[in-house]
Amino acid sequence: MTVRLPIVRSDAGPEAEPAPAPRRRHPDWLRVPMPGGDGYQALRRMVKELGLHTVCQSASCPNIGECWNHRALTIMILGDICTRSCRFCDVATGRPLPVDHGEPARVATMLAALELNHTVITSVDRDDLPDGGAQIWAETLHACHAAAPEMTIEVLVPDFKGALNDVDTVLDAGPDVFAHNLETVPRLSREVRVQARYDRSFAVLRRARERGALVKTGLMLGLGEELAEVREVIDQLAALGLTILTLGQYLQPSKKHLPVHRYVHPDEFAELKRHALAAGVVHVESGPLVRSSYHAEGQAELIHRLQAGAGKVGFASLRPRTG
């Protein structure tokens, strides 16, 4: 018996096969130009030549073009492989390489060469290390203070698995701003951050504030949180004495990450900023494209003003400055 195969016509109409599902498009307020320009290219070359890592690249930040053209970047120390698998983050997860003890000096060399007023340093989570990398954090800060004494430094640290003595190691090295991100509201924290805990992160922020640091944190919106939950977190942070808050839109880095639950309108970001300022947070960056370090370079004058006005608030205010 001969089986006749169906004939497939090249001019088959749209019913020949199902159309692919429409791709979800970002709203207009989330579109940014492709990175480029002389400043961007120069900074890119310097980062590569010195063998440094930046969270701007590793986390696929949408603001990399704008920031790098303004000579603003976030250095990422302790390698570029994280021991955690947060479901929002595009940084690679796996077994990190051994600690590079020459990294603090290279970071200090680059930041001094850029002649920045302010910079941000962050790191991957290093749960494989007994101190979570706290000692390398301290060495990096000491090297940067020596190489660029006029530069203010913001540290964006992991939670060190709640070991407050490791938090103290970083604080003792004199950062101007101590930042640790809560990322989302308590109800969603385990789903979004997996190996982290909201109460542990809040305890890290509390310890820094009790030690007299200028404290900063950030939240992503669009993960399924309710605005009432965000306001409640803001009120808790204001009561803590938070100095700087960032609020931005979560964007899905890839299909394996958490999907965007909704795109938060700029008007809602503006309303949350008003709420935070009214609650007592000193400075708020709130908008769809805001990230942890967004416009951080513009906060140097704010930091100096707060340090001068509050005496010993901010450890780096105790460091002698020239000029």
mmCIF file of C-alpha atoms in Angstrom:
data_model
loop_
_atom_site.group_PDB
_atom_site.id
_atom_site.type_symbol
_atom_site.label_atom_id
_atom_site.label_comp_id
_atom_site.label_asym_id
_atom_site.label_seq_id
_atom_site.Cartn_x
_atom_site.Cartn_y
_atom_site.Cartn_z
ATOM 1 C CA MET A 1 0.000 0.000 0.000
ATOM 2 C CA THR A 2 1.357 3.405 -0.958
ATOM 3 C CA VAL A 3 0.990 6.259 1.495
ATOM 4 C CA ARG A 4 0.611 9.640 -0.133
ATOM 5 C CA LEU A 5 2.103 12.542 1.812
ATOM 6 C CA PRO A 6 0.132 15.789 1.898
ATOM 7 C CA ILE A 7 1.270 18.493 -0.469
ATOM 8 C CA VAL A 8 2.506 21.646 1.264
ATOM 9 C CA ARG A 9 1.976 24.667 -0.950
ATOM 10 C CA SER A 10 4.486 27.493 -0.816
ATOM 11 C CA ASP A 11 1.641 29.985 -1.043
ATOM 12 C CA ALA A 12 -0.182 28.612 1.966
ATOM 13 C CA GLY A 13 -2.184 31.248 3.801
ATOM 14 C CA PRO A 14 -1.797 32.394 7.398
ATOM 15 C CA GLU A 15 -3.713 29.362 8.671
ATOM 16 C CA ALA A 16 -0.936 27.000 7.536
ATOM 17 C CA GLU A 17 0.808 27.288 10.940
ATOM 18 C CA PRO A 18 0.023 29.156 14.146
ATOM 19 C CA ALA A 19 1.501 32.613 14.424
ATOM 20 C CA PRO A 20 4.124 33.093 17.190
ATOM 21 C CA ALA A 21 2.955 34.710 20.390
ATOM 22 C CA PRO A 22 3.433 38.464 20.302
ATOM 23 C CA ARG A 23 6.575 39.623 22.069
ATOM 24 C CA ARG A 24 5.918 41.870 25.038
ATOM 25 C CA ARG A 25 7.236 45.320 24.263
ATOM 26 C CA HIS A 26 8.576 47.762 26.785
ATOM 27 C CA PRO A 27 6.561 50.964 27.111
ATOM 28 C CA ASP A 28 8.007 54.095 25.539
ATOM 29 C CA TRP A 29 9.355 55.429 28.835
ATOM 30 C CA LEU A 30 11.758 52.444 29.109
ATOM 31 C CA ARG A 31 13.526 52.871 25.776
ATOM 32 C CA VAL A 32 17.157 53.985 25.869
ATOM 33 C CA PRO A 33 19.703 54.598 23.087
ATOM 34 C CA MET A 34 22.404 52.048 22.321
ATOM 35 C CA PRO A 35 25.622 52.754 24.274
ATOM 36 C CA GLY A 36 28.290 54.642 22.364
ATOM 37 C CA GLY A 37 30.359 57.807 22.258
ATOM 38 C CA ASP A 38 34.003 58.638 22.946
ATOM 39 C CA GLY A 39 33.616 58.610 26.726
ATOM 40 C CA TYR A 40 31.936 55.226 26.712
ATOM 41 C CA GLN A 41 34.561 53.663 24.441
ATOM 42 C CA ALA A 42 37.486 55.092 26.443
ATOM 43 C CA LEU A 43 36.110 53.794 29.729
ATOM 44 C CA ARG A 44 35.371 50.413 28.166
ATOM 45 C CA ARG A 45 38.993 50.102 27.026
ATOM 46 C CA MET A 46 40.344 51.059 30.461
ATOM 47 C CA VAL A 47 38.153 48.505 32.246
ATOM 48 C CA LYS A 48 39.331 45.795 29.856
ATOM 49 C CA GLU A 49 43.023 46.722 30.063
ATOM 50 C CA LEU A 50 43.020 46.666 33.869
ATOM 51 C CA GLY A 51 41.134 43.361 34.024
ATOM 52 C CA LEU A 52 38.348 44.812 36.149
ATOM 53 C CA HIS A 53 34.698 43.833 36.365
ATOM 54 C CA THR A 54 31.741 46.219 36.440
ATOM 55 C CA VAL A 55 28.185 45.524 37.431
ATOM 56 C CA CYS A 56 27.199 47.808 34.557
ATOM 57 C CA GLN A 57 28.290 45.047 32.162
ATOM 58 C CA SER A 58 27.654 41.931 34.244
ATOM 59 C CA ALA A 59 24.094 42.913 35.159
ATOM 60 C CA SER A 60 23.222 44.294 31.689
ATOM 61 C CA CYS A 61 22.325 47.726 33.044
ATOM 62 C CA PRO A 62 20.242 49.788 30.576
ATOM 63 C CA ASN A 63 21.980 53.011 31.678
ATOM 64 C CA ILE A 64 25.527 51.965 30.797
ATOM 65 C CA GLY A 65 25.789 54.374 27.841
ATOM 66 C CA GLU A 66 24.621 57.412 29.789
ATOM 67 C CA CYS A 67 26.697 56.673 32.876
ATOM 68 C CA TRP A 68 29.941 55.737 31.143
ATOM 69 C CA ASN A 69 29.840 58.834 28.961
ATOM 70 C CA HIS A 70 29.710 60.804 32.217
ATOM 71 C CA ARG A 71 32.660 58.772 33.579
ATOM 72 C CA ALA A 72 30.438 57.110 36.157
ATOM 73 C CA LEU A 73 30.624 53.363 36.686
ATOM 74 C CA THR A 74 30.147 50.737 39.367
ATOM 75 C CA ILE A 75 33.188 48.548 39.950
ATOM 76 C CA MET A 76 32.472 44.937 40.942
ATOM 77 C CA ILE A 77 35.119 43.291 43.099
ATOM 78 C CA LEU A 78 35.747 39.674 44.124
ATOM 79 C CA GLY A 79 35.323 38.401 40.578
ATOM 80 C CA ASP A 80 32.292 38.169 38.317
ATOM 81 C CA ILE A 81 30.828 34.804 39.390
ATOM 82 C CA CYS A 82 28.268 34.830 42.201
ATOM 83 C CA THR A 83 27.567 31.979 44.606
ATOM 84 C CA ARG A 84 23.864 32.834 44.663
ATOM 85 C CA SER A 85 21.124 32.451 42.092
ATOM 86 C CA CYS A 86 18.756 35.371 42.613
ATOM 87 C CA ARG A 87 15.925 35.143 40.103
ATOM 88 C CA PHE A 88 16.169 38.773 38.990
ATOM 89 C CA CYS A 89 19.914 39.090 38.462
ATOM 90 C CA ASP A 90 21.936 38.592 35.270
ATOM 91 C CA VAL A 91 25.306 38.115 36.993
ATOM 92 C CA ALA A 92 26.721 34.619 36.343
ATOM 93 C CA THR A 93 26.196 31.996 39.060
ATOM 94 C CA GLY A 94 28.670 29.223 39.820
ATOM 95 C CA ARG A 95 31.934 28.413 41.572
ATOM 96 C CA PRO A 96 34.034 31.593 41.795
ATOM 97 C CA LEU A 97 37.749 31.721 41.065
ATOM 98 C CA PRO A 98 40.200 32.110 43.979
ATOM 99 C CA VAL A 99 40.453 35.574 45.499
ATOM 100 C CA ASP A 100 42.657 37.954 43.503
ATOM 101 C CA HIS A 101 44.700 39.793 46.143
ATOM 102 C CA GLY A 102 46.011 42.240 43.535
ATOM 103 C CA GLU A 103 42.502 43.469 42.760
ATOM 104 C CA PRO A 104 42.264 46.207 45.448
ATOM 105 C CA ALA A 105 45.348 47.978 44.071
ATOM 106 C CA ARG A 106 44.078 47.770 40.466
ATOM 107 C CA VAL A 107 40.691 49.164 41.453
ATOM 108 C CA ALA A 108 42.363 52.055 43.280
ATOM 109 C CA THR A 109 44.644 52.750 40.289
ATOM 110 C CA MET A 110 41.752 52.969 37.865
ATOM 111 C CA LEU A 111 39.526 55.095 40.070
ATOM 112 C CA ALA A 112 42.378 57.519 40.767
ATOM 113 C CA ALA A 113 43.099 57.787 37.024
ATOM 114 C CA LEU A 114 39.474 58.688 36.320
ATOM 115 C CA GLU A 115 39.646 61.590 38.805
ATOM 116 C CA LEU A 116 36.100 60.972 39.980
ATOM 117 C CA ASN A 117 34.322 62.936 42.693
ATOM 118 C CA HIS A 118 32.324 59.884 43.699
ATOM 119 C CA THR A 119 32.260 56.195 42.845
ATOM 120 C CA VAL A 120 30.340 53.042 43.695
ATOM 121 C CA ILE A 121 31.942 49.687 44.489
ATOM 122 C CA THR A 122 29.914 46.490 44.699
ATOM 123 C CA SER A 123 30.645 42.756 44.663
ATOM 124 C CA VAL A 124 29.218 39.370 43.920
ATOM 125 C CA ASP A 125 28.160 37.217 46.869
ATOM 126 C CA ARG A 126 31.079 35.080 48.037
ATOM 127 C CA ASP A 127 29.436 32.565 50.354
ATOM 128 C CA ASP A 128 32.420 30.292 49.644
ATOM 129 C CA LEU A 129 34.686 32.530 51.754
ATOM 130 C CA PRO A 130 34.683 32.409 55.573
ATOM 131 C CA ASP A 131 34.193 36.184 55.811
ATOM 132 C CA GLY A 132 32.128 36.593 52.639
ATOM 133 C CA GLY A 133 34.946 38.695 51.186
ATOM 134 C CA ALA A 134 34.844 41.350 53.916
ATOM 135 C CA GLN A 135 38.628 41.595 54.198
ATOM 136 C CA ILE A 136 39.035 42.236 50.452
ATOM 137 C CA TRP A 137 36.329 44.879 50.786
ATOM 138 C CA ALA A 138 38.362 46.572 53.521
ATOM 139 C CA GLU A 139 41.618 46.345 51.539
ATOM 140 C CA THR A 140 39.916 47.872 48.507
ATOM 141 C CA LEU A 141 38.570 50.793 50.519
ATOM 142 C CA HIS A 142 41.920 51.470 52.163
ATOM 143 C CA ALA A 143 43.672 51.396 48.768
ATOM 144 C CA CYS A 144 41.104 53.770 47.234
ATOM 145 C CA HIS A 145 41.317 56.208 50.164
ATOM 146 C CA ALA A 146 45.092 56.318 49.727
ATOM 147 C CA ALA A 147 45.020 56.702 45.934
ATOM 148 C CA ALA A 148 42.143 59.209 45.742
ATOM 149 C CA PRO A 149 41.596 60.852 49.145
ATOM 150 C CA GLU A 150 39.134 63.437 47.812
ATOM 151 C CA MET A 151 36.836 60.862 46.214
ATOM 152 C CA THR A 152 33.744 59.813 48.118
ATOM 153 C CA ILE A 153 32.986 56.091 47.978
ATOM 154 C CA GLU A 154 29.683 54.283 48.167
ATOM 155 C CA VAL A 155 29.805 50.555 48.892
ATOM 156 C CA LEU A 156 26.970 48.291 47.771
ATOM 157 C CA VAL A 157 27.578 45.158 49.804
ATOM 158 C CA PRO A 158 26.040 41.672 50.088
ATOM 159 C CA ASP A 159 24.449 40.515 53.336
ATOM 160 C CA PHE A 160 27.480 38.450 54.474
ATOM 161 C CA LYS A 161 24.942 35.784 55.528
ATOM 162 C CA GLY A 162 23.987 38.035 58.414
ATOM 163 C CA ALA A 163 27.453 38.019 60.044
ATOM 164 C CA LEU A 164 27.508 41.491 61.562
ATOM 165 C CA ASN A 165 31.207 41.256 62.427
ATOM 166 C CA ASP A 166 31.879 41.092 58.658
ATOM 167 C CA VAL A 167 29.638 44.113 58.176
ATOM 168 C CA ASP A 168 31.771 45.869 60.798
ATOM 169 C CA THR A 169 34.935 45.001 58.868
ATOM 170 C CA VAL A 170 33.612 46.972 55.893
ATOM 171 C CA LEU A 171 32.349 49.841 58.040
ATOM 172 C CA ASP A 172 35.692 50.116 59.839
ATOM 173 C CA ALA A 173 37.355 50.804 56.455
ATOM 174 C CA GLY A 174 35.464 54.094 56.150
ATOM 175 C CA PRO A 175 32.937 54.092 53.289
ATOM 176 C CA ASP A 176 31.123 57.394 52.750
ATOM 177 C CA VAL A 177 27.841 55.621 51.999
ATOM 178 C CA PHE A 178 26.931 52.085 53.052
ATOM 179 C CA ALA A 179 24.369 50.471 50.732
ATOM 180 C CA HIS A 180 22.657 47.106 50.774
ATOM 181 C CA ASN A 181 19.573 46.453 48.668
ATOM 182 C CA LEU A 182 16.370 44.966 50.020
ATOM 183 C CA GLU A 183 15.301 44.527 46.348
ATOM 184 C CA THR A 184 11.613 43.817 47.060
ATOM 185 C CA VAL A 185 8.915 43.656 49.733
ATOM 186 C CA PRO A 186 8.981 40.968 52.458
ATOM 187 C CA ARG A 187 6.215 38.858 50.867
ATOM 188 C CA LEU A 188 8.213 38.359 47.652
ATOM 189 C CA SER A 189 11.720 38.308 49.089
ATOM 190 C CA ARG A 190 12.251 34.528 49.171
ATOM 191 C CA GLU A 191 10.929 34.063 45.633
ATOM 192 C CA VAL A 192 13.061 36.882 44.215
ATOM 193 C CA ARG A 193 16.297 36.484 46.194
ATOM 194 C CA VAL A 194 16.200 32.720 46.966
ATOM 195 C CA GLN A 195 19.195 32.387 49.340
ATOM 196 C CA ALA A 196 18.666 35.744 51.068
ATOM 197 C CA ARG A 197 16.265 36.823 53.819
ATOM 198 C CA TYR A 198 14.491 40.146 54.202
ATOM 199 C CA ASP A 199 14.984 40.296 57.980
ATOM 200 C CA ARG A 200 18.700 39.557 57.589
ATOM 201 C CA SER A 201 19.104 42.348 55.040
ATOM 202 C CA PHE A 202 17.222 44.775 57.249
ATOM 203 C CA ALA A 203 19.513 43.832 60.146
ATOM 204 C CA VAL A 204 22.559 44.704 57.982
ATOM 205 C CA LEU A 205 21.111 48.157 57.269
ATOM 206 C CA ARG A 206 20.252 48.628 60.946
ATOM 207 C CA ARG A 207 23.796 47.760 62.016
ATOM 208 C CA ALA A 208 25.260 50.298 59.590
ATOM 209 C CA ARG A 209 22.906 53.008 60.791
ATOM 210 C CA GLU A 210 23.644 52.212 64.452
ATOM 211 C CA ARG A 211 27.335 52.593 63.616
ATOM 212 C CA GLY A 212 26.651 56.086 62.253
ATOM 213 C CA ALA A 213 26.891 55.423 58.507
ATOM 214 C CA LEU A 214 24.959 57.175 55.780
ATOM 215 C CA VAL A 215 22.720 54.283 54.697
ATOM 216 C CA LYS A 216 21.209 53.523 51.288
ATOM 217 C CA THR A 217 18.975 50.796 49.857
ATOM 218 C CA GLY A 218 16.986 50.066 46.712
ATOM 219 C CA LEU A 219 13.761 48.365 45.653
ATOM 220 C CA MET A 220 12.654 47.017 42.274
ATOM 221 C CA LEU A 221 9.024 47.443 41.285
ATOM 222 C CA GLY A 222 6.971 45.357 38.879
ATOM 223 C CA LEU A 223 7.526 41.951 40.503
ATOM 224 C CA GLY A 224 3.992 41.603 41.850
ATOM 225 C CA GLU A 225 4.211 43.839 44.903
ATOM 226 C CA GLU A 226 1.330 46.057 45.979
ATOM 227 C CA LEU A 227 1.992 49.770 46.348
ATOM 228 C CA ALA A 228 0.721 49.588 49.921
ATOM 229 C CA GLU A 229 3.495 47.078 50.670
ATOM 230 C CA VAL A 230 6.090 49.406 49.139
ATOM 231 C CA ARG A 231 4.852 52.312 51.252
ATOM 232 C CA GLU A 232 5.071 50.157 54.384
ATOM 233 C CA VAL A 233 8.700 49.261 53.624
ATOM 234 C CA ILE A 234 9.496 52.922 52.948
ATOM 235 C CA ASP A 235 8.019 53.896 56.313
ATOM 236 C CA GLN A 236 10.147 51.261 58.076
ATOM 237 C CA LEU A 237 13.270 52.540 56.309
ATOM 238 C CA ALA A 238 12.486 56.143 57.179
ATOM 239 C CA ALA A 239 12.077 55.147 60.836
ATOM 240 C CA LEU A 240 15.481 53.448 60.602
ATOM 241 C CA GLY A 241 17.067 56.720 59.468
ATOM 242 C CA LEU A 242 17.701 55.820 55.837
ATOM 243 C CA THR A 243 19.650 58.447 53.916
ATOM 244 C CA ILE A 244 19.176 57.458 50.250
ATOM 245 C CA LEU A 245 16.494 55.324 48.565
ATOM 246 C CA THR A 246 16.321 54.156 44.948
ATOM 247 C CA LEU A 247 13.142 52.853 43.300
ATOM 248 C CA GLY A 248 13.256 51.406 39.774
ATOM 249 C CA GLN A 249 11.446 49.135 37.333
ATOM 250 C CA TYR A 250 12.382 45.441 37.272
ATOM 251 C CA LEU A 251 13.267 44.239 33.768
ATOM 252 C CA GLN A 252 13.583 40.542 32.939
ATOM 253 C CA PRO A 253 17.186 39.862 31.813
ATOM 254 C CA SER A 254 16.310 36.561 30.092
ATOM 255 C CA LYS A 255 13.569 33.932 29.825
ATOM 256 C CA LYS A 256 15.057 31.998 32.759
ATOM 257 C CA HIS A 257 14.538 34.956 35.102
ATOM 258 C CA LEU A 258 11.328 36.094 36.776
ATOM 259 C CA PRO A 259 8.849 37.668 34.349
ATOM 260 C CA VAL A 260 7.771 41.282 34.645
ATOM 261 C CA HIS A 261 4.456 41.313 36.483
ATOM 262 C CA ARG A 262 3.643 44.837 35.325
ATOM 263 C CA TYR A 263 5.262 48.046 34.107
ATOM 264 C CA VAL A 264 4.936 50.727 36.749
ATOM 265 C CA HIS A 265 3.967 54.115 35.329
ATOM 266 C CA PRO A 266 6.265 57.098 35.959
ATOM 267 C CA ASP A 267 3.444 58.812 37.853
ATOM 268 C CA GLU A 268 3.467 56.003 40.422
ATOM 269 C CA PHE A 269 7.226 56.376 40.867
ATOM 270 C CA ALA A 270 6.711 60.106 41.423
ATOM 271 C CA GLU A 271 4.041 59.428 44.048
ATOM 272 C CA LEU A 272 6.296 56.994 45.911
ATOM 273 C CA LYS A 273 9.102 59.547 45.878
ATOM 274 C CA ARG A 274 6.802 62.119 47.472
ATOM 275 C CA HIS A 275 5.787 59.547 50.088
ATOM 276 C CA ALA A 276 9.410 58.685 50.937
ATOM 277 C CA LEU A 277 10.498 62.306 51.256
ATOM 278 C CA ALA A 278 7.481 63.100 53.434
ATOM 279 C CA ALA A 279 8.321 60.088 55.624
ATOM 280 C CA GLY A 280 11.809 61.471 56.233
ATOM 281 C CA VAL A 281 14.138 59.797 53.721
ATOM 282 C CA VAL A 282 16.745 62.427 52.852
ATOM 283 C CA HIS A 283 17.263 61.720 49.129
ATOM 284 C CA VAL A 284 15.196 59.621 46.683
ATOM 285 C CA GLU A 285 15.875 58.519 43.102
ATOM 286 C CA SER A 286 12.607 57.105 41.756
ATOM 287 C CA GLY A 287 11.778 56.256 38.153
ATOM 288 C CA PRO A 288 11.512 53.397 35.654
ATOM 289 C CA LEU A 289 15.196 53.464 34.657
ATOM 290 C CA VAL A 290 16.617 54.059 38.135
ATOM 291 C CA ARG A 291 19.111 51.457 39.338
ATOM 292 C CA SER A 292 21.083 51.184 42.581
ATOM 293 C CA SER A 293 23.896 53.435 41.386
ATOM 294 C CA TYR A 294 21.860 55.707 39.098
ATOM 295 C CA HIS A 295 23.089 59.317 39.334
ATOM 296 C CA ALA A 296 25.204 58.300 42.324
ATOM 297 C CA GLU A 297 28.015 60.549 41.055
ATOM 298 C CA GLY A 298 25.700 63.518 41.534
ATOM 299 C CA GLN A 299 25.306 62.701 45.217
ATOM 300 C CA ALA A 300 28.868 63.657 46.228
ATOM 301 C CA GLU A 301 27.859 67.178 47.293
ATOM 302 C CA LEU A 302 24.889 65.770 49.217
ATOM 303 C CA ILE A 303 27.222 63.397 51.050
ATOM 304 C CA HIS A 304 29.691 66.147 51.971
ATOM 305 C CA ARG A 305 26.833 68.363 53.160
ATOM 306 C CA LEU A 306 25.354 65.621 55.330
ATOM 307 C CA GLN A 307 28.730 64.737 56.797
ATOM 308 C CA ALA A 308 29.513 68.349 57.597
ATOM 309 C CA GLY A 309 26.082 68.996 59.076
ATOM 310 C CA ALA A 310 25.939 65.861 61.197
ATOM 311 C CA GLY A 311 29.485 65.701 62.454
ATOM 312 C CA LYS A 312 30.531 62.080 62.676
ATOM 313 C CA VAL A 313 27.791 60.701 60.439
ATOM 314 C CA GLY A 314 29.670 58.935 57.665
ATOM 315 C CA PHE A 315 33.005 57.456 58.584
ATOM 316 C CA ALA A 316 34.886 59.084 55.741
ATOM 317 C CA SER A 317 34.050 62.495 57.208
ATOM 318 C CA LEU A 318 36.656 61.662 59.838
ATOM 319 C CA ARG A 319 39.353 61.237 57.206
ATOM 320 C CA PRO A 320 41.494 64.359 56.629
ATOM 321 C CA ARG A 321 40.866 66.033 53.290
ATOM 322 C CA THR A 322 43.062 68.491 51.438
ATOM 323 C CA GLY A 323 41.914 71.803 49.998
#
